[in-house]
Tab-separated table of C-alpha atoms and ligand atoms in Angstrom:
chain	number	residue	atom	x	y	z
A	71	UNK	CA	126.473	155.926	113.289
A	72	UNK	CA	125.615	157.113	109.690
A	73	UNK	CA	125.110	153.904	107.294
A	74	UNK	CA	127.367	153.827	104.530
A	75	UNK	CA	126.881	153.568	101.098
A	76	UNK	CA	125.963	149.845	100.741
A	77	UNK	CA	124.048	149.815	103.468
A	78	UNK	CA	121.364	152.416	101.870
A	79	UNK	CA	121.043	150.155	98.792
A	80	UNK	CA	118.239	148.858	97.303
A	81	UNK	CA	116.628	146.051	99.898
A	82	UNK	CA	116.854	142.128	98.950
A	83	UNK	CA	114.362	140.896	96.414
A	84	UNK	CA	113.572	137.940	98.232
A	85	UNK	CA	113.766	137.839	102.583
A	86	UNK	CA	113.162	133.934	104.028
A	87	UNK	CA	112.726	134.030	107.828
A	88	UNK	CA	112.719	131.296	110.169
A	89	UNK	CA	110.047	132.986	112.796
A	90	UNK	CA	111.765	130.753	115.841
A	91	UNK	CA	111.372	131.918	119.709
A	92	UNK	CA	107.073	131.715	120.574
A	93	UNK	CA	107.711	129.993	122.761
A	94	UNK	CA	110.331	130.585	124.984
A	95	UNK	CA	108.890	133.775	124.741
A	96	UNK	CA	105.829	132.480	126.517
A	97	UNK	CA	107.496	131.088	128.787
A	98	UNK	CA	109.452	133.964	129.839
A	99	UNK	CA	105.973	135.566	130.897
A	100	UNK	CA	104.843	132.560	132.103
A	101	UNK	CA	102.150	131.806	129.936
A	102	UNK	CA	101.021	129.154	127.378
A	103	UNK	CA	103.153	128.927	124.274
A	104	UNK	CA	99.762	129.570	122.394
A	105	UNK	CA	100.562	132.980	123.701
A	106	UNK	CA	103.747	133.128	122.109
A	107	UNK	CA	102.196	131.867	118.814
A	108	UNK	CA	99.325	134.627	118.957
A	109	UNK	CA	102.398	137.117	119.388
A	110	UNK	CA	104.366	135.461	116.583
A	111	UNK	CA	101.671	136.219	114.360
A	112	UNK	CA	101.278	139.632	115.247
A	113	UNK	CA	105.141	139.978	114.590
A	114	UNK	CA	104.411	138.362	111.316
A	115	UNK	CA	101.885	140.897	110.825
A	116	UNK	CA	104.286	144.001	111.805
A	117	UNK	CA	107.064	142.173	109.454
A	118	UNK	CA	105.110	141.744	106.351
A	119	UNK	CA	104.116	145.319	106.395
A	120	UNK	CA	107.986	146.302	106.619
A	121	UNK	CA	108.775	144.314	103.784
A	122	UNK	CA	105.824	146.186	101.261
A	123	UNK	CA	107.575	149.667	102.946
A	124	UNK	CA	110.565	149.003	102.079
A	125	UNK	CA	109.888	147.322	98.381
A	126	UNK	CA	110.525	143.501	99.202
A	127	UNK	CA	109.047	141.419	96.868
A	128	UNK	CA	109.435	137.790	98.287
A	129	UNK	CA	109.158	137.195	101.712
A	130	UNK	CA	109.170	133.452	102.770
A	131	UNK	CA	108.640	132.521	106.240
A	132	UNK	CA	108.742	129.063	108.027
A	133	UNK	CA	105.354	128.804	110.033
A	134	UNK	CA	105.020	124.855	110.709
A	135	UNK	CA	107.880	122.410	109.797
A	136	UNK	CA	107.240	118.646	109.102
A	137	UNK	CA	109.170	118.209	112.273
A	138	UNK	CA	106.572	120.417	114.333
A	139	UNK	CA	104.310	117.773	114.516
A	140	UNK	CA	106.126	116.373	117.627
A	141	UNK	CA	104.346	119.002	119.548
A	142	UNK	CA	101.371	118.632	121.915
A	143	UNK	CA	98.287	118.613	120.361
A	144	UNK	CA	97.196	121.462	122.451
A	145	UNK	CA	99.699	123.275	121.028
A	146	UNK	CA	99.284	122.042	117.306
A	147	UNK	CA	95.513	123.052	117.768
A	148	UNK	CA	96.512	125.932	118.695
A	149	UNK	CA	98.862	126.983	115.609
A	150	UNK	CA	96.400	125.821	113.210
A	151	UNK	CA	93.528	127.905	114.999
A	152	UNK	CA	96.216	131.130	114.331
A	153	UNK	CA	96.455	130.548	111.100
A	154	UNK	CA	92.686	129.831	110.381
A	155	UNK	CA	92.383	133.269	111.965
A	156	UNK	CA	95.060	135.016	110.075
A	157	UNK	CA	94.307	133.632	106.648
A	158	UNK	CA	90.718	134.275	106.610
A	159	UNK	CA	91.509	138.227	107.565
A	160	UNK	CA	94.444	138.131	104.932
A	161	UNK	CA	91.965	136.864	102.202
A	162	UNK	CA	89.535	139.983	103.698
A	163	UNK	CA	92.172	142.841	103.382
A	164	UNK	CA	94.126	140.938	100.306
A	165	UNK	CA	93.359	144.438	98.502
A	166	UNK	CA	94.573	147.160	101.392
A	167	UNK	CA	97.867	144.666	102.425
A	168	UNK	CA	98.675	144.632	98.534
A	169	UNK	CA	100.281	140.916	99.559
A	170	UNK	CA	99.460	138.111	97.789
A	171	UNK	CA	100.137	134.573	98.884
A	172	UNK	CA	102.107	130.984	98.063
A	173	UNK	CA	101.957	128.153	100.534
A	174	UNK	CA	105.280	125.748	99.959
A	175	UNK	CA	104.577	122.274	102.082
A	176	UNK	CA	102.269	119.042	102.074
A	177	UNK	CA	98.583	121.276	102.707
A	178	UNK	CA	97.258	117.464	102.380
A	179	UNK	CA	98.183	116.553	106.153
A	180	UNK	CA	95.997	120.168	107.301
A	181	UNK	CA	92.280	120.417	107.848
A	182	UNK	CA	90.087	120.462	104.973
A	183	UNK	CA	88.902	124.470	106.226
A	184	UNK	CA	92.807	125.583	106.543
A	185	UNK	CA	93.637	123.565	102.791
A	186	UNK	CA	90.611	125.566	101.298
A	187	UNK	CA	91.721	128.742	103.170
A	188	UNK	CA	95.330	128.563	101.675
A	189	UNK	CA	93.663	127.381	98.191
A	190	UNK	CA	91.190	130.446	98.438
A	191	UNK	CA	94.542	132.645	98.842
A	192	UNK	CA	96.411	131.102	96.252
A	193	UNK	CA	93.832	131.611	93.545
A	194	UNK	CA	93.346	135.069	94.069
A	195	UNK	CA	95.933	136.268	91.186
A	196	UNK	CA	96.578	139.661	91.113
A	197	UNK	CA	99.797	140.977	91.585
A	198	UNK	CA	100.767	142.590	94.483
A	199	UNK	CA	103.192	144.674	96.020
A	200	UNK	CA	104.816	141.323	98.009
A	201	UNK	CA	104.341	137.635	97.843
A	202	UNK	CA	104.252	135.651	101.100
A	203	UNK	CA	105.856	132.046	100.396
A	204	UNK	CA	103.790	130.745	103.757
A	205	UNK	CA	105.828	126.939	104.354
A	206	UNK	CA	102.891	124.921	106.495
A	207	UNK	CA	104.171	121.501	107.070
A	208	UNK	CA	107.155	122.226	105.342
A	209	UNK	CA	110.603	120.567	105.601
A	210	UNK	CA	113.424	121.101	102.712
A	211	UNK	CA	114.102	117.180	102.627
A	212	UNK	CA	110.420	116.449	101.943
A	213	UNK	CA	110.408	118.827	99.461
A	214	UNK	CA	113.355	117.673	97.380
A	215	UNK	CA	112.051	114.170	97.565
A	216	UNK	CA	108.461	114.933	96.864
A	217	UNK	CA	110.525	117.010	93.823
A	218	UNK	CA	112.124	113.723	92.850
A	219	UNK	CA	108.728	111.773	92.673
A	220	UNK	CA	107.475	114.084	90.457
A	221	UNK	CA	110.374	113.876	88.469
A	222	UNK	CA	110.477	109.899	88.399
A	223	UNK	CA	107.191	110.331	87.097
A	224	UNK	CA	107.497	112.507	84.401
A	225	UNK	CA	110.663	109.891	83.179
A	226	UNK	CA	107.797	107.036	83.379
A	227	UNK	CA	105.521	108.617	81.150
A	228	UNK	CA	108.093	109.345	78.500
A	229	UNK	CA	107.932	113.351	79.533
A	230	UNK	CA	112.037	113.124	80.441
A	231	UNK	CA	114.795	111.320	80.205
A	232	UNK	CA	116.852	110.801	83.320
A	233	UNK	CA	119.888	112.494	82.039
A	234	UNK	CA	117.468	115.277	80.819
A	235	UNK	CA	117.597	116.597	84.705
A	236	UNK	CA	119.441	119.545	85.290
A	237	UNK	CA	119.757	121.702	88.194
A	238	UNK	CA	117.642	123.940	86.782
A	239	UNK	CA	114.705	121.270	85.671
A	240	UNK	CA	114.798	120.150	89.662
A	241	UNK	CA	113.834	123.506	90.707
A	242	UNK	CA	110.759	123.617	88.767
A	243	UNK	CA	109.401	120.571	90.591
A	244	UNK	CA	109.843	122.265	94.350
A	245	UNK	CA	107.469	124.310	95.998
A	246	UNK	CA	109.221	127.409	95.370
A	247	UNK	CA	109.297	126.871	91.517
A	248	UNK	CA	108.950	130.706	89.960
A	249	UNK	CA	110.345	132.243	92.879
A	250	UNK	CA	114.447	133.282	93.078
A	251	UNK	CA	116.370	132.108	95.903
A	252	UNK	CA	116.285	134.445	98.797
A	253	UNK	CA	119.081	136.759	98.914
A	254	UNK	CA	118.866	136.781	103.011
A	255	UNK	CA	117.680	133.906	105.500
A	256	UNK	CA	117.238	135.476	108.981
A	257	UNK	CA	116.853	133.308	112.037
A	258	UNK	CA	115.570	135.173	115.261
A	259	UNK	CA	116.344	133.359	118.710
A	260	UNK	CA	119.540	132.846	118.935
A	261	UNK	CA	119.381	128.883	117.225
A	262	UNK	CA	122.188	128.438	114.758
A	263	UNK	CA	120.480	125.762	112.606
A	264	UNK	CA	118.466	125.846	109.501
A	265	UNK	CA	116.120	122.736	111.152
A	266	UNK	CA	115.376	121.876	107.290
A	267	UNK	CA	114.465	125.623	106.187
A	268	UNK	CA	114.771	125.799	102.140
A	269	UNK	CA	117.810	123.404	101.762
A	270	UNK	CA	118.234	123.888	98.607
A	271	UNK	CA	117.437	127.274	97.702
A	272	UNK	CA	119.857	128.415	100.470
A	273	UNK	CA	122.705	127.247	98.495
A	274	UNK	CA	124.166	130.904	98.050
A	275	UNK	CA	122.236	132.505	100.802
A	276	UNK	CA	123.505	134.670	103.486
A	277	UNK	CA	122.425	133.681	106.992
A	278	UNK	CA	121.886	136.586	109.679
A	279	UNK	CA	121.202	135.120	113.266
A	280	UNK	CA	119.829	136.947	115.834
A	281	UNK	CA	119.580	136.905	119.322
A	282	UNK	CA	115.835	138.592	119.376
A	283	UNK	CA	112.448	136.015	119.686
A	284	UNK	CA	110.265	136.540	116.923
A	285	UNK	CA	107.912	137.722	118.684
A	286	UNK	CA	109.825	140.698	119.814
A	287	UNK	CA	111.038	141.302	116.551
A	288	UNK	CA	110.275	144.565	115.252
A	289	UNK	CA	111.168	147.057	111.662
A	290	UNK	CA	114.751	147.817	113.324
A	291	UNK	CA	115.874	144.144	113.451
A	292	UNK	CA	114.640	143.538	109.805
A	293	UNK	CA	116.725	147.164	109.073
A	294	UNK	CA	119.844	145.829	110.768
A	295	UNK	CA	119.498	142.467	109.188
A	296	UNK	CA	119.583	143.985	106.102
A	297	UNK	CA	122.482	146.194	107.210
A	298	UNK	CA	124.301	143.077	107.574
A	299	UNK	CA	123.554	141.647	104.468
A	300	UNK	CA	124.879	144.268	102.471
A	301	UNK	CA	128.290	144.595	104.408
A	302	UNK	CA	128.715	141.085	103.291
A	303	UNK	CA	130.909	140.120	100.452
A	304	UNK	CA	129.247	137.723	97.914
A	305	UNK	CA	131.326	135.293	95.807
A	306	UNK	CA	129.525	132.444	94.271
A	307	UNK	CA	132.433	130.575	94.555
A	308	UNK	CA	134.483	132.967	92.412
A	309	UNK	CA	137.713	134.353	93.430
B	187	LIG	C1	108.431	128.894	116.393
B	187	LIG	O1	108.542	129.078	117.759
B	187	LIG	C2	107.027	128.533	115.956
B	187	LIG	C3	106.883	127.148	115.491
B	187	LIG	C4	107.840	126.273	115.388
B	187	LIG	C5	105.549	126.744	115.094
B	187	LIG	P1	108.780	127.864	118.740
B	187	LIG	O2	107.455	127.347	119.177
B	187	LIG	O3	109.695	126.860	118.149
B	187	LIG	O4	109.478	128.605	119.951
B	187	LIG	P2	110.667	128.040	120.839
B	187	LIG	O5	111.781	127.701	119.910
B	187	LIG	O6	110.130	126.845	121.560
B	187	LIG	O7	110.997	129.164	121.751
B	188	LIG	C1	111.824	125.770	112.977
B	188	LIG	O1	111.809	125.969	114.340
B	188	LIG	C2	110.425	125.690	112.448
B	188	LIG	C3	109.650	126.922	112.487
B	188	LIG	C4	110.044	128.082	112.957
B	188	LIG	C5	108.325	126.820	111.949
B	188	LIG	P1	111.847	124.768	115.380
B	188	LIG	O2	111.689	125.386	116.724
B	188	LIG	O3	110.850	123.737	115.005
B	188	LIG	O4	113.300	124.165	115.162
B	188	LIG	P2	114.263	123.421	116.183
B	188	LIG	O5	113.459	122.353	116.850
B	188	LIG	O6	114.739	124.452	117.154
B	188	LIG	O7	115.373	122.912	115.340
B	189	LIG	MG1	111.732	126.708	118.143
């Protein structure tokens, strides 16, 4: 089927991805979810790369909620020992990936190695083709109230006055303060939930489920998801 006219246009600035499915994954194969982590991270890997192809220049991605700590600690070892891994090769090839990275979440609950890992990454300022917005224990209520805090405590030193706060103020206290709301929030798996994904910067986003586990997920799902988005018709609430 030749793609029409919209669906050749310019990619979405920003891309948020919910990378949900390791594990049944696994299981499917019948081995450890660890497995299906390892794989989600090569996925990532395969993903990220896409995005610099194809000129995306935010691409957020939910790695460990706030809620994920219900897990086994077998399995929460597990995670964390991915991410060791994959951070301390991203900080090695920072220059031939041309990404740069943002972690949005409380880093205060991770291991000292894994905060000084994502610390490492963040400092390293140059500007590259994309930015990763890595959320590690992240969950959009938490963020909105650690936003308030902030906030309340600005008022108490005189900084603000209450009715000062605009919608625009609270978005400089999240995580995600210099970065534009994605455009596109994909959701591999088949799950029809955000499970407290970016709650408020998905005000105008469009959602594009899919029926794929991440770790299967390849260039021609991120292609079609895009495909989607631009067949859809955005209003912003106008008429
Ligand atoms: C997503 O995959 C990864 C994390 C939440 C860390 P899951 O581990 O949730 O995989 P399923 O949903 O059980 O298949
Ligand atoms: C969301 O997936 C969190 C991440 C992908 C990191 P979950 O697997 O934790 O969400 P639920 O439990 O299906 O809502
Ligand atoms: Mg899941």
């Amino acid at each position: 089927m030749a793609l029409s006219e919209k669906e050749t246009l310019a990619p979405p600035r920003h891309i948020a991805i919910i990378m949900d499915g390791n594990g049944r994954w696994a299981k499917q194969r019948g081995l450890p979810r660890t497995a299906g982590h390892a794989a989600g991270a090569e996925a990532f890997r395969r993903i990220a790369n896409h995005c610099r192809a194809l000129g995306v220049k935010y691409l957020t991605v939910y790695a460990f909620s706030t809620e994920n700590w219900k897990r086994s600690q077998d399995e929460i070892s597990g995670i964390m020992r991915l991410l060791r891994r994959y951070l301390e090769e991203a900080l090695r090839d920072m220059e031939k990936n041309r990404v740069c990275f943002r972690f949005f979440g409380d880093l205060s609950r991770l291991s000292p190695e894994l905060q000084k890992l994502c610390r490492d990454a963040e400092s390293r300022s140059e500007e590259y083709d994309v930015q990763v917005n890595f959320c590690l224990n992240y969950g959009g209520r938490d963020e909105i109230v650690q936003a308030a805090r902030r906030f309340a405590l600005d008022v108490q030193a005189g900084k603000h006055r209450p009715e000062e706060l605009t919608e625009a103020m609270l978005s400089t206290y999240l995580y995600s303060r210099d970065v534009p709301d994605p455009e596109l929030i994909i959701r591999p798996s088949g799950e029809m939930r955000t499970s407290n994904f970016l709650l408020w910067q998905s005000a105008y986003s469009e959602y594009v489920f899919m029926n794929v586990l991440w770790p299967d997920f390849a260039p021609q799902h991120l292609d079609e998801a895009i495909a989607q988005y631009h067949r859809r018709n955005r209003r912003f609430g106008g008429a």
